[in-house]
Coordinates of C-alpha atoms and ligand atoms in Angstrom, one line a residue:
M1 CA -194.6 -18.3 29.2
S2 CA -193.8 -21.3 31.4
L3 CA -190.8 -21.5 33.6
D4 CA -188.4 -24.5 33.7
Q5 CA -189.1 -26.4 36.9
S6 CA -186.3 -28.8 36.8
L7 CA -183.5 -26.4 38.0
D8 CA -183.0 -24.0 40.9
K9 CA -182.9 -20.6 39.5
I10 CA -182.7 -16.8 39.9
L11 CA -185.8 -15.3 38.5
I12 CA -185.5 -12.0 36.7
I13 CA -188.7 -10.0 36.5
D14 CA -188.4 -7.7 33.5
F15 CA -189.8 -4.2 33.5
G16 CA -188.5 -3.4 30.0
S17 CA -184.8 -2.6 30.6
Q18 CA -182.5 -2.9 27.6
F19 CA -180.1 -4.7 29.9
T20 CA -182.4 -7.4 31.2
Q21 CA -181.0 -10.2 29.0
L22 CA -177.5 -9.1 30.2
I23 CA -178.5 -9.8 33.8
A24 CA -179.5 -13.3 32.9
R25 CA -176.3 -13.9 31.0
R26 CA -174.1 -12.6 33.9
I27 CA -175.8 -15.1 36.3
R28 CA -175.4 -17.9 33.9
E29 CA -171.8 -17.0 33.4
L30 CA -171.4 -17.5 37.1
G31 CA -172.8 -21.0 36.7
V32 CA -176.3 -20.5 37.9
F33 CA -179.5 -20.9 35.9
S34 CA -181.6 -17.8 35.5
E35 CA -184.8 -17.1 33.7
I36 CA -186.6 -13.9 32.6
I37 CA -190.3 -13.3 32.9
S38 CA -192.2 -10.1 32.1
H39 CA -193.8 -8.3 35.0
K40 CA -197.0 -8.6 33.0
K41 CA -196.8 -12.4 33.0
I42 CA -195.6 -13.2 36.5
K43 CA -198.2 -14.5 38.9
K44 CA -197.9 -15.3 42.6
N45 CA -198.3 -19.0 41.9
N46 CA -195.3 -19.0 39.5
I47 CA -193.1 -18.6 42.6
D48 CA -192.2 -22.2 43.4
K49 CA -189.4 -23.7 45.4
T50 CA -187.0 -23.7 42.5
I51 CA -186.8 -19.9 42.7
K52 CA -183.9 -19.1 45.1
G53 CA -183.8 -15.3 44.4
I54 CA -185.6 -12.6 42.5
I55 CA -184.1 -9.7 40.5
L56 CA -186.3 -6.8 39.6
S57 CA -184.9 -5.3 36.4
G58 CA -184.6 -1.7 35.4
G59 CA -187.2 -0.1 33.0
P60 CA -188.4 3.0 31.4
L61 CA -191.4 3.5 33.6
N62 CA -192.1 5.7 36.6
V63 CA -193.2 3.8 39.7
Y64 CA -196.3 6.0 40.0
E65 CA -197.5 5.1 36.5
I66 CA -199.2 2.2 38.1
K67 CA -201.5 1.6 35.2
K68 CA -198.6 0.9 32.9
Y69 CA -197.4 -2.1 35.0
S70 CA -199.5 -4.5 36.9
F71 CA -197.2 -6.1 39.4
D72 CA -198.5 -8.1 42.2
S73 CA -196.4 -7.0 45.2
K74 CA -197.2 -10.3 47.0
I75 CA -194.6 -11.9 44.6
I76 CA -191.8 -10.4 46.6
Q77 CA -193.1 -11.3 50.1
E78 CA -192.3 -15.0 50.0
G79 CA -189.1 -15.0 52.0
I80 CA -187.1 -15.1 48.9
P81 CA -184.1 -12.7 48.6
V82 CA -184.8 -9.8 46.2
L83 CA -182.4 -7.5 44.3
G84 CA -183.9 -4.4 42.7
I85 CA -181.9 -2.8 40.0
C86 CA -182.6 0.9 39.0
F87 CA -186.4 0.9 38.4
G88 CA -186.5 -2.4 40.4
H89 CA -184.8 -0.6 43.3
Q90 CA -187.4 2.1 43.2
I91 CA -190.3 -0.3 43.0
L92 CA -188.9 -2.4 45.8
S93 CA -188.6 0.7 48.0
K94 CA -192.1 1.9 47.1
I95 CA -193.7 -1.5 47.8
N96 CA -192.0 -1.5 51.3
G97 CA -193.3 2.0 52.1
G98 CA -190.5 4.2 50.8
R99 CA -190.9 7.1 48.4
V100 CA -189.6 7.8 44.9
K101 CA -189.4 11.2 43.2
Q102 CA -187.9 12.8 40.1
S103 CA -184.3 13.7 40.9
K104 CA -183.0 17.2 40.5
H105 CA -179.9 15.7 38.8
R106 CA -180.6 13.0 36.3
E107 CA -177.7 10.6 36.1
F108 CA -176.7 9.0 32.8
G109 CA -173.3 7.4 32.6
L110 CA -170.6 6.9 35.1
A111 CA -170.9 8.0 38.7
N112 CA -168.8 7.3 41.8
I113 CA -170.3 5.5 44.7
S114 CA -168.8 5.4 48.2
K115 CA -169.3 2.8 50.9
K116 CA -171.4 3.7 53.9
K117 CA -171.8 0.4 55.7
N118 CA -170.5 -3.2 55.4
S119 CA -172.9 -5.5 53.6
L120 CA -172.9 -9.0 52.2
L121 CA -173.9 -7.4 48.9
T122 CA -170.7 -5.3 48.7
K123 CA -168.2 -7.9 50.0
K124 CA -165.0 -7.5 48.0
F125 CA -166.8 -4.9 45.8
F126 CA -164.9 -1.8 47.0
K127 CA -161.6 -3.8 47.2
G128 CA -160.1 -1.4 49.8
K129 CA -161.0 1.7 47.8
N130 CA -163.2 4.6 49.0
S131 CA -165.3 4.7 45.8
V132 CA -166.1 2.7 42.8
K133 CA -167.3 3.7 39.3
V134 CA -170.8 2.5 38.4
W135 CA -173.1 3.0 35.4
M136 CA -176.2 5.0 36.2
S137 CA -179.2 5.6 33.9
H138 CA -182.1 7.2 35.8
A139 CA -184.3 10.3 36.1
D140 CA -186.2 9.2 39.3
Q141 CA -184.7 8.1 42.5
V142 CA -185.7 6.9 46.0
S143 CA -186.2 9.9 48.2
K144 CA -187.3 8.2 51.4
L145 CA -186.2 4.8 52.6
P146 CA -188.7 2.2 53.8
K147 CA -188.7 1.2 57.4
N148 CA -185.9 -1.2 58.4
F149 CA -183.8 -0.4 55.3
R150 CA -180.4 1.2 55.6
V151 CA -178.0 2.8 53.1
I152 CA -174.9 0.8 52.2
A153 CA -173.4 3.1 49.5
S154 CA -174.2 6.6 48.1
S155 CA -173.2 8.7 45.1
Q156 CA -173.1 12.4 45.0
N157 CA -176.6 12.6 43.5
S158 CA -178.1 9.4 44.8
K159 CA -178.0 9.2 48.6
F160 CA -179.8 5.8 48.4
A161 CA -177.6 4.3 45.6
M162 CA -177.4 1.0 47.5
V163 CA -179.7 0.0 50.2
E164 CA -180.7 -3.2 52.2
N165 CA -183.0 -4.7 54.6
Q166 CA -180.8 -7.5 55.7
Y167 CA -183.4 -9.3 57.7
K168 CA -185.8 -9.7 54.8
K169 CA -182.9 -10.0 52.4
F170 CA -184.1 -7.2 50.2
Y171 CA -181.4 -5.2 48.3
G172 CA -181.7 -2.2 46.0
V173 CA -179.1 -0.6 43.7
Q174 CA -179.7 2.5 41.7
F175 CA -177.0 1.7 39.2
H176 CA -176.6 -1.2 36.7
P177 CA -174.2 -3.9 38.0
E178 CA -174.8 -6.1 34.9
V179 CA -173.1 -3.7 32.4
T180 CA -169.4 -3.9 31.9
H181 CA -169.0 -0.1 32.6
T182 CA -169.7 -0.8 36.2
E183 CA -166.5 -1.6 38.0
N184 CA -166.7 -5.0 39.7
G185 CA -170.4 -5.2 38.8
K186 CA -170.2 -8.9 38.5
I187 CA -169.1 -9.1 42.2
I188 CA -172.5 -7.6 43.2
I189 CA -174.4 -10.2 41.2
S190 CA -172.2 -13.0 42.5
N191 CA -172.6 -11.8 46.1
F192 CA -176.4 -11.7 45.7
I193 CA -176.7 -15.2 44.2
F194 CA -174.1 -17.0 46.2
L195 CA -173.9 -15.2 49.6
I196 CA -177.5 -14.0 49.9
C197 CA -179.6 -16.5 47.9
K198 CA -177.1 -19.3 48.7
V199 CA -177.7 -21.1 45.4
K200 CA -175.4 -23.8 44.2
K201 CA -173.8 -23.8 40.7
N202 CA -176.0 -25.8 38.5
W203 CA -175.5 -24.4 35.0
S204 CA -172.8 -25.2 32.5
V205 CA -173.2 -25.9 28.8
K206 CA -171.5 -29.3 29.4
N207 CA -174.2 -30.5 31.8
Q208 CA -176.8 -28.9 29.6
K209 CA -175.8 -31.1 26.8
I210 CA -176.5 -34.3 28.9
K211 CA -179.8 -32.8 30.3
L212 CA -181.0 -31.7 26.8
I213 CA -180.3 -35.1 25.2
K214 CA -182.2 -36.8 28.0
E215 CA -185.2 -34.4 27.7
I216 CA -185.4 -34.9 24.0
R217 CA -185.5 -38.7 24.5
D218 CA -188.2 -38.3 27.1
Q219 CA -190.2 -36.0 24.9
V220 CA -190.1 -37.9 21.6
G221 CA -189.7 -41.6 22.7
N222 CA -189.3 -43.6 19.6
K223 CA -191.3 -41.3 17.3
K224 CA -189.9 -39.7 14.2
V225 CA -188.7 -36.1 14.2
I226 CA -188.1 -33.9 11.2
C227 CA -185.8 -30.9 11.1
A228 CA -185.2 -28.3 8.5
L229 CA -181.4 -28.0 8.3
S230 CA -179.9 -24.9 6.8
G231 CA -176.3 -25.4 7.9
G232 CA -176.5 -22.3 10.1
V233 CA -175.4 -22.4 13.7
D234 CA -178.9 -22.9 15.3
S235 CA -180.3 -25.6 13.0
S236 CA -176.9 -27.4 13.0
V237 CA -176.8 -27.5 16.8
V238 CA -180.4 -28.7 17.0
A239 CA -179.7 -31.4 14.4
Q240 CA -176.6 -32.7 16.1
L241 CA -178.3 -32.7 19.5
L242 CA -181.2 -34.7 18.1
N243 CA -178.8 -36.9 16.3
K244 CA -177.1 -37.7 19.6
A245 CA -180.4 -38.2 21.3
I246 CA -182.4 -40.3 18.8
G247 CA -180.0 -41.1 15.9
K248 CA -181.9 -42.4 12.9
K249 CA -185.3 -41.4 14.1
L250 CA -184.2 -37.9 13.1
Y251 CA -184.8 -36.9 9.5
C252 CA -183.1 -33.6 8.5
I253 CA -184.3 -32.0 5.3
F254 CA -181.9 -29.8 3.5
V255 CA -183.4 -27.9 0.6
N256 CA -181.0 -26.6 -2.1
T257 CA -183.0 -23.5 -3.3
G258 CA -180.4 -22.6 -5.9
L259 CA -179.9 -19.5 -3.9
L260 CA -177.1 -20.8 -1.7
R261 CA -173.5 -19.7 -1.6
K262 CA -170.7 -21.3 -3.6
N263 CA -170.3 -25.0 -2.7
E264 CA -172.7 -24.7 0.2
E265 CA -174.8 -27.7 -0.6
K266 CA -171.7 -29.9 -1.0
Q267 CA -170.3 -28.7 2.4
V268 CA -173.6 -29.4 4.2
V269 CA -173.9 -32.9 2.7
E270 CA -170.2 -33.6 3.4
T271 CA -170.4 -32.4 7.0
F272 CA -173.8 -33.7 8.1
R273 CA -174.2 -36.9 6.2
R274 CA -170.6 -38.1 5.9
K275 CA -168.8 -36.7 8.9
L276 CA -171.6 -36.5 11.5
K277 CA -173.6 -39.4 10.1
I278 CA -176.9 -37.5 10.4
N279 CA -179.9 -38.9 8.6
L280 CA -180.0 -36.2 5.9
I281 CA -182.4 -35.8 3.0
Y282 CA -180.9 -33.6 0.3
V283 CA -183.5 -32.0 -1.9
N284 CA -182.3 -30.3 -5.1
A285 CA -185.1 -27.9 -5.8
E286 CA -182.9 -25.4 -7.8
N287 CA -185.0 -25.4 -10.9
E288 CA -188.3 -25.3 -9.0
F289 CA -187.2 -22.1 -7.2
L290 CA -185.7 -20.4 -10.2
N291 CA -188.8 -21.1 -12.3
K292 CA -191.1 -19.6 -9.7
L293 CA -188.9 -16.6 -9.3
K294 CA -188.7 -15.9 -13.1
N295 CA -189.5 -12.2 -13.9
I296 CA -190.1 -11.3 -10.2
S297 CA -188.3 -8.3 -8.9
D298 CA -190.4 -7.1 -6.0
P299 CA -188.6 -7.9 -2.7
E300 CA -191.6 -9.0 -0.7
K301 CA -192.9 -11.2 -3.6
K302 CA -189.5 -12.9 -3.8
R303 CA -189.6 -13.6 0.0
K304 CA -193.2 -14.9 -0.2
I305 CA -192.5 -17.2 -3.2
I306 CA -189.4 -18.6 -1.6
G307 CA -191.0 -19.1 1.9
N308 CA -194.1 -20.8 0.4
L309 CA -192.2 -23.0 -1.9
F310 CA -189.9 -24.0 0.9
I311 CA -192.8 -25.0 3.0
K312 CA -194.4 -27.0 0.1
I313 CA -191.2 -28.9 -0.5
F314 CA -190.6 -29.5 3.1
E315 CA -194.1 -30.9 3.5
R316 CA -193.7 -33.0 0.4
Y317 CA -190.7 -34.7 1.9
A318 CA -192.0 -34.9 5.4
K319 CA -195.0 -36.9 4.0
K320 CA -192.7 -39.3 2.2
I321 CA -191.1 -40.1 5.5
K322 CA -194.5 -41.1 7.0
D323 CA -195.6 -41.1 10.6
V324 CA -193.7 -38.0 11.6
K325 CA -194.8 -36.7 15.0
F326 CA -192.4 -33.9 15.8
L327 CA -190.7 -30.9 14.2
A328 CA -187.4 -29.7 15.7
Q329 CA -186.7 -26.0 15.6
G330 CA -183.8 -23.8 16.7
T331 CA -185.9 -21.3 18.7
L332 CA -183.5 -19.4 21.0
Y333 CA -184.2 -17.8 24.4
P334 CA -184.3 -14.2 23.1
D335 CA -187.0 -15.3 20.6
L336 CA -189.1 -16.5 23.6
I337 CA -188.8 -13.5 25.8
E338 CA -191.4 -10.9 25.3
S339 CA -189.7 -8.6 27.6
K340 CA -189.6 -5.5 25.4
S341 CA -193.4 -5.2 25.3
V342 CA -193.2 -2.5 28.0
T343 CA -191.1 -0.2 25.9
G344 CA -192.8 -1.1 22.7
S345 CA -189.5 -1.8 21.1
Q346 CA -188.9 -5.1 19.3
T347 CA -186.9 -7.9 20.7
S348 CA -184.4 -9.8 18.5
K349 CA -187.1 -11.2 16.2
I350 CA -184.6 -12.2 13.6
K351 CA -186.4 -15.6 13.6
S352 CA -189.7 -14.1 12.7
H353 CA -188.9 -14.2 9.0
H354 CA -187.7 -17.8 9.4
N355 CA -188.7 -20.1 6.7
V356 CA -190.3 -22.8 8.7
G357 CA -192.4 -20.6 10.9
G358 CA -195.7 -21.6 9.3
L359 CA -195.1 -25.3 9.4
P360 CA -196.3 -26.8 12.7
K361 CA -199.9 -25.6 12.5
K362 CA -200.5 -26.9 9.1
M363 CA -198.8 -30.2 9.6
K364 CA -200.1 -30.8 13.2
L365 CA -196.6 -31.6 14.4
K366 CA -195.5 -31.1 18.0
L367 CA -192.5 -28.9 18.5
V368 CA -189.1 -29.9 19.8
E369 CA -187.2 -26.8 20.8
P370 CA -184.2 -27.8 22.7
L371 CA -182.4 -24.5 22.5
K372 CA -185.3 -22.4 23.8
F373 CA -183.6 -21.6 27.1
L374 CA -180.3 -20.8 25.6
F375 CA -178.6 -17.6 24.4
K376 CA -176.7 -17.5 21.2
D377 CA -173.2 -17.7 22.8
E378 CA -174.4 -20.7 24.8
V379 CA -175.7 -22.4 21.7
R380 CA -172.2 -21.9 20.1
R381 CA -170.5 -23.4 23.1
L382 CA -173.0 -26.3 23.1
G383 CA -172.2 -26.8 19.4
L384 CA -168.5 -27.2 20.3
E385 CA -169.4 -29.7 23.1
L386 CA -171.3 -31.6 20.4
S387 CA -168.2 -31.8 18.2
L388 CA -169.4 -29.4 15.6
S389 CA -166.5 -27.7 13.8
K390 CA -165.5 -24.1 14.7
E391 CA -166.3 -23.3 11.1
I392 CA -170.0 -24.1 11.6
I393 CA -170.1 -22.5 15.0
S394 CA -168.7 -19.2 14.0
R395 CA -170.6 -18.9 10.7
H396 CA -172.1 -15.5 9.8
P397 CA -175.9 -15.5 9.6
F398 CA -177.3 -16.3 6.2
P399 CA -181.0 -15.5 5.4
G400 CA -183.5 -18.1 4.3
P401 CA -184.2 -16.4 1.0
G402 CA -180.4 -16.5 0.3
L403 CA -178.9 -14.8 -2.6
A404 CA -182.3 -13.8 -3.9
I405 CA -182.4 -10.8 -1.5
R406 CA -178.8 -9.9 -2.3
M407 CA -179.7 -9.4 -5.9
P408 CA -182.2 -6.5 -6.3
G409 CA -184.2 -6.9 -9.6
F410 CA -184.7 -10.0 -11.6
I411 CA -183.0 -13.3 -10.6
T412 CA -181.2 -15.2 -13.3
K413 CA -178.8 -18.1 -13.2
N414 CA -176.1 -16.0 -14.7
K415 CA -176.4 -13.3 -12.1
I416 CA -176.4 -16.0 -9.3
N417 CA -173.2 -17.4 -10.7
I418 CA -171.5 -14.0 -10.8
L419 CA -172.7 -13.2 -7.3
R420 CA -171.6 -16.5 -5.9
E421 CA -168.0 -15.9 -7.1
A422 CA -167.9 -12.4 -5.7
D423 CA -169.2 -13.5 -2.4
F424 CA -166.7 -16.4 -2.3
Y425 CA -163.7 -14.1 -2.9
F426 CA -164.9 -11.6 -0.3
I427 CA -165.5 -14.2 2.4
K428 CA -162.2 -16.0 1.6
A429 CA -160.3 -12.7 1.8
L430 CA -161.9 -12.0 5.2
K431 CA -160.8 -15.4 6.5
D432 CA -157.3 -15.2 5.0
H433 CA -156.8 -11.8 6.7
G434 CA -158.1 -12.9 10.1
L435 CA -161.1 -10.5 9.8
Y436 CA -164.0 -13.0 9.5
D437 CA -164.5 -13.5 13.3
K438 CA -164.3 -9.7 13.9
I439 CA -167.3 -9.1 11.7
W440 CA -170.9 -10.1 12.6
Q441 CA -172.0 -10.6 9.0
A442 CA -170.5 -9.9 5.6
Y443 CA -171.6 -10.6 2.1
A444 CA -171.4 -9.5 -1.5
A445 CA -174.5 -8.3 -3.5
L446 CA -175.1 -7.7 -7.1
L447 CA -176.8 -4.5 -8.0
P448 CA -179.0 -4.3 -11.1
V449 CA -176.9 -1.5 -12.6
K450 CA -174.4 -1.7 -15.3
T451 CA -171.6 0.9 -15.5
V452 CA -168.8 1.6 -18.0
G453 CA -165.2 0.5 -17.3
V454 CA -162.0 -0.1 -19.1
M455 CA -160.0 -3.2 -19.0
G456 CA -156.8 -3.4 -21.1
D457 CA -157.8 -1.4 -24.2
N458 CA -161.4 -2.5 -24.1
R459 CA -164.5 -0.8 -22.8
T460 CA -166.6 -2.9 -20.4
Y461 CA -170.2 -2.5 -19.5
E462 CA -170.9 -4.7 -16.5
Y463 CA -172.6 -5.1 -13.1
L464 CA -171.9 -3.3 -9.9
C465 CA -170.9 -5.4 -6.9
L466 CA -171.7 -4.1 -3.4
L467 CA -169.8 -5.4 -0.4
R468 CA -171.4 -5.2 3.0
A469 CA -169.7 -6.0 6.3
I470 CA -171.1 -5.1 9.7
T471 CA -170.5 -5.2 13.4
S472 CA -173.6 -5.9 15.6
E473 CA -174.7 -7.5 18.8
D474 CA -177.9 -9.2 17.7
G475 CA -178.7 -8.0 14.2
M476 CA -181.2 -5.4 15.4
T477 CA -178.7 -2.5 15.0
A478 CA -175.5 -2.5 13.0
D479 CA -172.5 -0.4 12.0
F480 CA -170.3 -0.9 9.0
Y481 CA -166.9 -2.4 9.5
D482 CA -164.1 0.0 9.1
F483 CA -161.7 -1.8 6.7
K484 CA -158.2 -0.6 6.0
K485 CA -157.9 1.0 2.5
T486 CA -155.4 -1.7 1.5
F487 CA -157.8 -4.5 2.2
I488 CA -160.8 -2.9 0.4
Q489 CA -158.5 -2.1 -2.5
M490 CA -157.2 -5.6 -2.7
I491 CA -160.6 -7.3 -2.6
S492 CA -162.0 -4.8 -5.2
N493 CA -159.1 -5.6 -7.6
K494 CA -159.5 -9.3 -7.0
I495 CA -163.3 -9.3 -7.7
V496 CA -163.0 -7.1 -10.8
N497 CA -160.0 -9.0 -12.2
S498 CA -161.3 -12.4 -11.6
I499 CA -165.0 -12.3 -12.3
R500 CA -166.5 -11.7 -15.7
G501 CA -169.6 -9.6 -15.3
I502 CA -168.4 -7.2 -12.6
N503 CA -166.3 -4.1 -13.4
R504 CA -166.9 -1.9 -10.3
V505 CA -167.1 -2.5 -6.5
V506 CA -168.7 -0.3 -3.9
Y507 CA -168.6 -0.6 -0.1
D508 CA -171.8 0.0 1.9
V509 CA -171.2 2.4 4.8
T510 CA -174.7 2.8 6.1
S511 CA -175.6 1.6 9.5
K512 CA -178.8 0.0 10.7
P513 CA -181.0 1.9 11.2
P514 CA -181.7 3.7 8.9
S515 CA -180.7 0.8 6.5
T516 CA -181.2 -2.8 7.0
I517 CA -178.5 -5.5 6.9
E518 CA -179.8 -7.2 3.8
L519 CA -180.7 -5.2 0.7
E520 CA -184.3 -6.5 0.3
Ligands
XMP601 P1 -182.2 -7.1 8.2 O1 -182.0 -7.1 6.7 O2 -183.7 -7.2 8.6 O3 -181.5 -8.5 8.7 O4 -181.5 -6.0 8.8 C1 -181.3 -8.8 10.0 C2 -180.7 -10.2 10.1 O5 -181.7 -11.1 9.7 C3 -181.3 -11.9 8.6 N1 -182.4 -12.1 7.8 C4 -183.0 -13.3 7.7 N2 -182.8 -14.5 8.3 N3 -184.6 -15.5 7.0 C5 -183.6 -15.6 7.9 O6 -183.4 -16.7 8.5 C6 -184.9 -14.3 6.4 O7 -185.9 -14.2 5.6 C7 -184.1 -13.2 6.8 N4 -184.1 -11.9 6.3 C8 -183.0 -11.3 7.0 C9 -180.2 -11.0 8.0 O8 -179.3 -11.8 7.2 C10 -179.5 -10.4 9.2 O9 -178.6 -11.3 9.8

């Protein structure tokens, strides 16, 4: 993984903490660029003059399990200020000659820490109080301080909760200042970056816009770039960014798979071609997709067929454009970070099932990935800066295989039409009731089950509609949204009364895990 060498930064060395990305986001919120690199990847020669400070993250390891991490301690002897957080604090102490041992009292959750000495790191942190609540999550702790270090704050169970060597500018905190549970946590991070590392503000989405547009121009020159546009947030922001940078040299390809939501293709064409004047190639491949999916009910087969056909169509149109040299993709920063390799848990690999993943190798195209250093919330703000509508920016995620994976069993045109209507009513009701933005993702699905109902004096025998609405941070875990009874009753009535083909509605209350967000 290469580091961006154009901006001064705070480098975060990741030891596998679930909060590492949060540290980077906090620093960026303060207006300073920050980058994450795994402890496995960092080399001494990565430390260049753009690195104004280093943060060692927390992690699940024990500092004596040396085989599980290979960290060159020379990295932190370069005269650059260092802040160690939790495991980072322990490793910093150990490297400098201190000792770490398993604590008698493991601390998980809130603890009070009290001030022992004045320090630049804690300026305005205690705000005149004796103690402050912080978030702890550790089993080991520093048991002997290294030479020339002193204690600046302690908790009941962690004598060395905050320590410093002010001459070397090494600081260690046993708690997590990056989490919101820690009172005034942001002040610690701010003091470290501004008072100790003395960095200047260099990060805002506004100046990123200008920088990214320039970088795209530098990278692609007057060559042609293609981009698969889905109408989702990431591909929309990429498309608009490239549109601003290279105008008609950008060719966006939007494939109507026949598995889109109601009016989606019309909205995409209207927005991108007519309003934003983006060079858009609209491909109506509805029949091709539905033919290929005929009599297929296996979820993985559906996904494969759709993915392969998508690539084929994309290639077909890319060839027609001729002399294309680049492919633009909406890879985000979390897709790039391999930080979780230590814990073995997955990072937000939502993109891994992305449709165009297999394209570049086959087509020998170079990648343009302008969002690769951005977090999702930054991409959203960038989109607004680029005059994309709030509607595009706050859209719920929609999977590449579309309605096919929200329709277990066989896919027919009739079923798609029924599902489209149900989904339309559900999403409209969420928007009308001010619920859409409170929910991470919501959709209707059509189950391959018919049940008996009664409407007027007639018996009905129709499909079952499942509604799913979840809250989530990143799609990796999710919880169902707790609607009021009146809302769920209203939408159930609306769907059953308005749509021929559905006579029963159920609400999915499973979380992820053990379920997934989509049905297939
Ligand atoms: P699951 O069902 O795995 O979904 O819990 C997690 C998130 O990923 C989205 N998803 C996809 N996105 N192509 C995509 O671009 C896909 O094939 C795909 N499958 C699932 C899903 O909508 C949810 O937001």
